[in-house]
mmCIF file of C-alpha atoms in Angstrom:
data_model
loop_
_atom_site.group_PDB
_atom_site.id
_atom_site.type_symbol
_atom_site.label_atom_id
_atom_site.label_comp_id
_atom_site.label_asym_id
_atom_site.label_seq_id
_atom_site.Cartn_x
_atom_site.Cartn_y
_atom_site.Cartn_z
ATOM 1 C CA PHE A 30 160.929 36.584 102.443
ATOM 2 C CA PHE A 31 159.277 35.135 99.321
ATOM 3 C CA ASP A 32 157.761 38.509 98.480
ATOM 4 C CA VAL A 33 161.188 40.170 98.584
ATOM 5 C CA PHE A 34 162.760 37.315 96.599
ATOM 6 C CA PHE A 35 160.016 37.571 93.953
ATOM 7 C CA PHE A 36 160.469 41.346 93.808
ATOM 8 C CA TYR A 37 164.216 41.011 93.072
ATOM 9 C CA ILE A 38 163.574 38.373 90.439
ATOM 10 C CA VAL A 39 161.155 40.692 88.668
ATOM 11 C CA ILE A 40 163.706 43.533 88.835
ATOM 12 C CA TYR A 41 166.460 41.331 87.367
ATOM 13 C CA ILE A 42 164.206 40.129 84.568
ATOM 14 C CA PHE A 43 163.214 43.709 83.810
ATOM 15 C CA TYR A 44 166.856 44.863 83.606
ATOM 16 C CA PHE A 45 167.798 41.862 81.474
ATOM 17 C CA PHE A 46 165.124 42.600 78.868
ATOM 18 C CA PHE A 47 165.812 46.322 79.007
ATOM 19 C CA PHE A 48 169.529 45.943 78.241
ATOM 20 C CA PHE A 49 168.911 43.251 75.617
ATOM 21 C CA PHE A 50 166.318 45.377 73.851
ATOM 22 C CA PHE A 51 168.502 48.486 74.080
ATOM 23 C CA PHE A 52 171.544 46.682 72.609
ATOM 24 C CA PHE A 53 169.482 45.118 69.827
ATOM 25 C CA LYS A 54 167.923 48.451 68.812
ATOM 26 C CA GLN A 55 171.297 50.206 68.850
ATOM 27 C CA LYS A 56 172.832 47.560 66.644
ATOM 28 C CA THR A 57 169.959 47.706 64.185
ATOM 29 C CA ALA A 58 170.144 51.508 64.032
ATOM 30 C CA TYR A 59 173.884 51.333 63.433
ATOM 31 C CA GLU A 60 173.480 48.858 60.606
ATOM 32 C CA MET A 61 170.773 50.992 59.042
ATOM 33 C CA LEU A 62 172.945 54.104 59.333
ATOM 34 C CA ARG A 63 175.907 52.299 57.773
ATOM 35 C CA SER A 64 173.681 51.164 54.905
ATOM 36 C CA LEU A 65 172.368 54.674 54.350
ATOM 37 C CA VAL A 66 175.856 56.166 54.406
ATOM 38 C CA GLY A 67 176.953 53.599 51.836
ATOM 39 C CA SER A 68 174.032 54.522 49.607
ATOM 40 C CA GLU A 69 174.815 58.215 49.947
ATOM 41 C CA MET A 70 178.426 57.590 48.961
ATOM 42 C CA CYS A 71 177.345 55.619 45.880
ATOM 43 C CA ILE A 72 175.027 58.436 44.829
ATOM 44 C CA ARG A 73 177.701 61.034 45.463
ATOM 45 C CA ASP A 74 180.305 59.076 43.496
ATOM 46 C CA ARG A 75 177.939 58.469 40.594
ATOM 47 C CA TYR A 76 176.680 62.052 40.394
ATOM 48 C CA ASN A 77 179.253 64.621 41.415
ATOM 49 C CA PHE A 78 177.184 67.759 41.011
ATOM 50 C CA LYS A 79 180.205 70.043 41.393
ATOM 51 C CA LYS A 80 181.837 68.514 38.305
ATOM 52 C CA MET A 81 178.906 69.113 35.969
ATOM 53 C CA ARG A 82 180.187 70.905 32.897
ATOM 54 C CA PRO A 83 178.712 74.242 31.764
ATOM 55 C CA VAL A 84 175.939 74.004 29.180
ATOM 56 C CA PRO A 85 176.564 76.336 26.220
ATOM 57 C CA LYS A 86 173.742 78.423 24.791
ATOM 58 C CA GLY A 87 172.188 77.486 21.464
ATOM 59 C CA LYS A 88 174.258 79.719 19.181
ATOM 60 C CA GLU A 89 177.432 79.102 21.164
ATOM 61 C CA PHE A 90 176.820 75.350 20.975
ATOM 62 C CA ILE A 91 176.519 75.494 17.176
ATOM 63 C CA ASP A 92 179.591 77.736 16.810
ATOM 64 C CA ILE A 93 181.695 75.340 18.899
ATOM 65 C CA VAL A 94 180.708 72.347 16.772
ATOM 66 C CA LEU A 95 181.107 74.041 13.387
ATOM 67 C CA SER A 96 184.447 75.650 14.261
ATOM 68 C CA ARG A 97 185.730 72.298 15.478
ATOM 69 C CA THR A 98 184.653 70.676 12.211
ATOM 70 C CA GLN A 99 186.491 73.387 10.320
ATOM 71 C CA ARG A 100 189.679 72.827 12.342
ATOM 72 C CA LYS A 101 189.686 69.032 12.414
ATOM 73 C CA THR A 102 188.773 68.215 8.803
ATOM 74 C CA PRO A 103 190.458 69.113 5.485
ATOM 75 C CA THR A 104 189.439 72.506 4.114
ATOM 76 C CA VAL A 105 190.613 72.528 0.498
ATOM 77 C CA VAL A 106 189.490 70.460 -2.484
ATOM 78 C CA HIS A 107 192.458 70.429 -4.828
ATOM 79 C CA LYS A 108 192.172 70.421 -8.574
ATOM 80 C CA GLY A 109 192.407 67.001 -10.037
ATOM 81 C CA TYR A 110 190.426 65.307 -7.259
ATOM 82 C CA SER A 111 188.212 62.568 -8.638
ATOM 83 C CA ILE A 112 184.470 62.803 -7.950
ATOM 84 C CA LYS A 113 184.807 59.825 -5.605
ATOM 85 C CA ARG A 114 187.395 61.665 -3.520
ATOM 86 C CA ILE A 115 185.316 64.855 -3.553
ATOM 87 C CA ARG A 116 182.323 62.940 -2.231
ATOM 88 C CA ALA A 117 184.460 61.436 0.538
ATOM 89 C CA PHE A 118 185.769 64.925 1.394
ATOM 90 C CA TYR A 119 182.299 66.330 2.035
ATOM 91 C CA MET A 120 180.921 63.151 3.603
ATOM 92 C CA ARG A 121 183.700 63.342 6.153
ATOM 93 C CA LYS A 122 182.641 66.862 7.127
ATOM 94 C CA VAL A 123 178.998 65.816 7.526
ATOM 95 C CA LYS A 124 179.906 62.756 9.605
ATOM 96 C CA TYR A 125 182.349 64.682 11.785
ATOM 97 C CA THR A 126 179.792 67.408 12.484
ATOM 98 C CA GLN A 127 177.147 64.822 13.368
ATOM 99 C CA GLN A 128 179.535 62.972 15.680
ATOM 100 C CA THR A 129 180.569 66.176 17.443
ATOM 101 C CA PHE A 130 176.939 67.163 18.016
ATOM 102 C CA ASN A 131 176.243 63.648 19.274
ATOM 103 C CA ASP A 132 179.192 63.655 21.675
ATOM 104 C CA LYS A 133 178.361 67.045 23.164
ATOM 105 C CA ILE A 134 174.656 66.291 23.607
ATOM 106 C CA SER A 135 175.491 62.907 25.132
ATOM 107 C CA ALA A 136 177.869 64.592 27.589
ATOM 108 C CA ILE A 137 175.069 66.891 28.756
ATOM 109 C CA LEU A 138 172.629 63.993 29.147
ATOM 110 C CA GLU A 139 175.206 62.044 31.159
ATOM 111 C CA ASP A 140 176.013 64.993 33.430
ATOM 112 C CA PHE A 141 172.395 65.561 34.416
ATOM 113 C CA PRO A 142 171.083 62.632 36.483
ATOM 114 C CA ARG A 143 167.665 61.018 36.258
ATOM 115 C CA LEU A 144 165.706 62.275 39.256
ATOM 116 C CA ASP A 145 164.578 58.739 40.037
ATOM 117 C CA ASP A 146 168.223 57.688 40.498
ATOM 118 C CA ILE A 147 169.295 60.284 43.054
ATOM 119 C CA HIS A 148 168.522 60.694 46.737
ATOM 120 C CA PRO A 149 164.890 61.745 47.389
ATOM 121 C CA PHE A 150 166.114 64.894 49.131
ATOM 122 C CA TYR A 151 167.871 66.131 45.992
ATOM 123 C CA ALA A 152 164.990 64.999 43.779
ATOM 124 C CA ASP A 153 162.471 66.938 45.891
ATOM 125 C CA LEU A 154 164.742 69.979 45.980
ATOM 126 C CA ALA A 155 165.083 69.933 42.189
ATOM 127 C CA ASN A 156 161.323 69.622 41.857
ATOM 128 C CA VAL A 157 160.707 72.620 44.117
ATOM 129 C CA LEU A 158 163.345 74.840 42.512
ATOM 130 C CA TYR A 159 163.139 73.851 38.853
ATOM 131 C CA ASP A 160 160.006 71.718 38.317
ATOM 132 C CA ARG A 161 160.500 67.991 37.738
ATOM 133 C CA ASP A 162 158.368 67.933 34.556
ATOM 134 C CA HIS A 163 160.278 70.801 32.957
ATOM 135 C CA TYR A 164 163.560 69.098 33.820
ATOM 136 C CA LYS A 165 162.511 65.810 32.222
ATOM 137 C CA LEU A 166 161.107 67.627 29.196
ATOM 138 C CA ALA A 167 164.368 69.520 28.590
ATOM 139 C CA LEU A 168 166.457 66.345 28.722
ATOM 140 C CA GLY A 169 163.933 64.518 26.548
ATOM 141 C CA GLN A 170 164.044 67.241 23.905
ATOM 142 C CA LEU A 171 167.845 67.059 23.770
ATOM 143 C CA ASN A 172 167.672 63.307 23.371
ATOM 144 C CA VAL A 173 165.217 63.706 20.473
ATOM 145 C CA ALA A 174 167.450 66.377 18.911
ATOM 146 C CA ARG A 175 170.389 63.984 19.033
ATOM 147 C CA GLY A 176 168.373 61.399 17.131
ATOM 148 C CA LEU A 177 167.218 63.938 14.546
ATOM 149 C CA ILE A 178 170.779 65.097 13.905
ATOM 150 C CA ASP A 179 171.903 61.510 13.430
ATOM 151 C CA LYS A 180 169.089 60.963 10.933
ATOM 152 C CA VAL A 181 169.876 64.153 8.992
ATOM 153 C CA ALA A 182 173.537 63.145 8.676
ATOM 154 C CA LYS A 183 172.631 59.637 7.567
ATOM 155 C CA ASP A 184 170.238 60.932 4.894
ATOM 156 C CA TYR A 185 172.718 63.447 3.465
ATOM 157 C CA VAL A 186 175.619 61.020 3.477
ATOM 158 C CA ARG A 187 173.454 58.679 1.426
ATOM 159 C CA MET A 188 172.676 61.482 -1.050
ATOM 160 C CA LEU A 189 176.332 62.486 -1.222
ATOM 161 C CA LYS A 190 177.201 59.019 -2.477
ATOM 162 C CA TYR A 191 175.346 59.838 -5.689
ATOM 163 C CA ALA A 192 176.499 63.451 -6.161
ATOM 164 C CA ASP A 193 177.928 63.861 -9.654
ATOM 165 C CA THR A 194 179.738 67.206 -9.324
ATOM 166 C CA GLN A 195 181.754 69.148 -6.764
ATOM 167 C CA TYR A 196 179.090 71.861 -6.669
ATOM 168 C CA ARG A 197 176.391 69.297 -5.921
ATOM 169 C CA SER A 198 178.512 67.695 -3.192
ATOM 170 C CA LYS A 199 179.266 71.025 -1.554
ATOM 171 C CA SER A 200 175.608 72.073 -1.689
ATOM 172 C CA LEU A 201 174.552 68.864 0.049
ATOM 173 C CA LYS A 202 177.205 69.382 2.738
ATOM 174 C CA VAL A 203 176.046 72.946 3.376
ATOM 175 C CA ALA A 204 172.415 71.801 3.539
ATOM 176 C CA ALA A 205 173.288 68.988 5.967
ATOM 177 C CA LEU A 206 175.178 71.255 8.351
ATOM 178 C CA GLY A 207 172.426 73.873 8.083
ATOM 179 C CA ARG A 208 169.709 71.390 9.017
ATOM 180 C CA MET A 209 171.725 70.081 11.964
ATOM 181 C CA ALA A 210 172.283 73.632 13.172
ATOM 182 C CA THR A 211 168.563 74.356 12.842
ATOM 183 C CA VAL A 212 167.737 71.364 15.037
ATOM 184 C CA MET A 213 170.062 72.710 17.745
ATOM 185 C CA LYS A 214 168.722 76.260 17.448
ATOM 186 C CA LYS A 215 165.335 74.917 18.515
ATOM 187 C CA GLN A 216 166.946 73.586 21.710
ATOM 188 C CA ALA A 217 168.100 77.045 22.851
ATOM 189 C CA SER A 218 165.508 77.295 25.633
ATOM 190 C CA SER A 219 166.254 73.769 26.900
ATOM 191 C CA LEU A 220 169.999 74.454 26.976
ATOM 192 C CA GLU A 221 169.492 77.740 28.818
ATOM 193 C CA TYR A 222 167.183 76.060 31.351
ATOM 194 C CA LEU A 223 169.668 73.226 32.010
ATOM 195 C CA GLU A 224 172.457 75.735 32.571
ATOM 196 C CA GLN A 225 170.285 77.397 35.235
ATOM 197 C CA VAL A 226 169.677 74.019 36.867
ATOM 198 C CA ARG A 227 173.405 73.256 36.878
#
């Protein structure tokens, strides 16, 4: 009798621990899954890959910026303008061009996520398909180009403040826009690579 009673006690204890362990593991797995799904949603919301904007090629990028400057800023220096007003006319063009370059480069850098911030699956996939180092290098070069363009504009705006003729002011404006365009021309390969990644 005691042997049978002991046997049933052991069976009950076994079932008790089995169901307790099973319930505990299921709950833990559920919580982990819910946490992972939440993380995936945050990543998806922060980086919507389908909404990444096209990356223009080097020459196209420059043409977009310069044509926008031409449309959005005054185009004629009227006779009778004082030298102060002439300086302001050309400084405005240099500043507007610099700001447009800055905005467009910043938009590209914001669209492309840092690989360390996205899900490891996507980071590994990007590394296999496009090479992590090349990806980081392309974004880094664009960031440097943005800084160089800002510096060029700042230097030429400072020189324009001391221009004494309309010809001198116009020459400085042309030189400033030319140097900014040259900086972007050197980024042609990076822009083309990022468009392939997109």
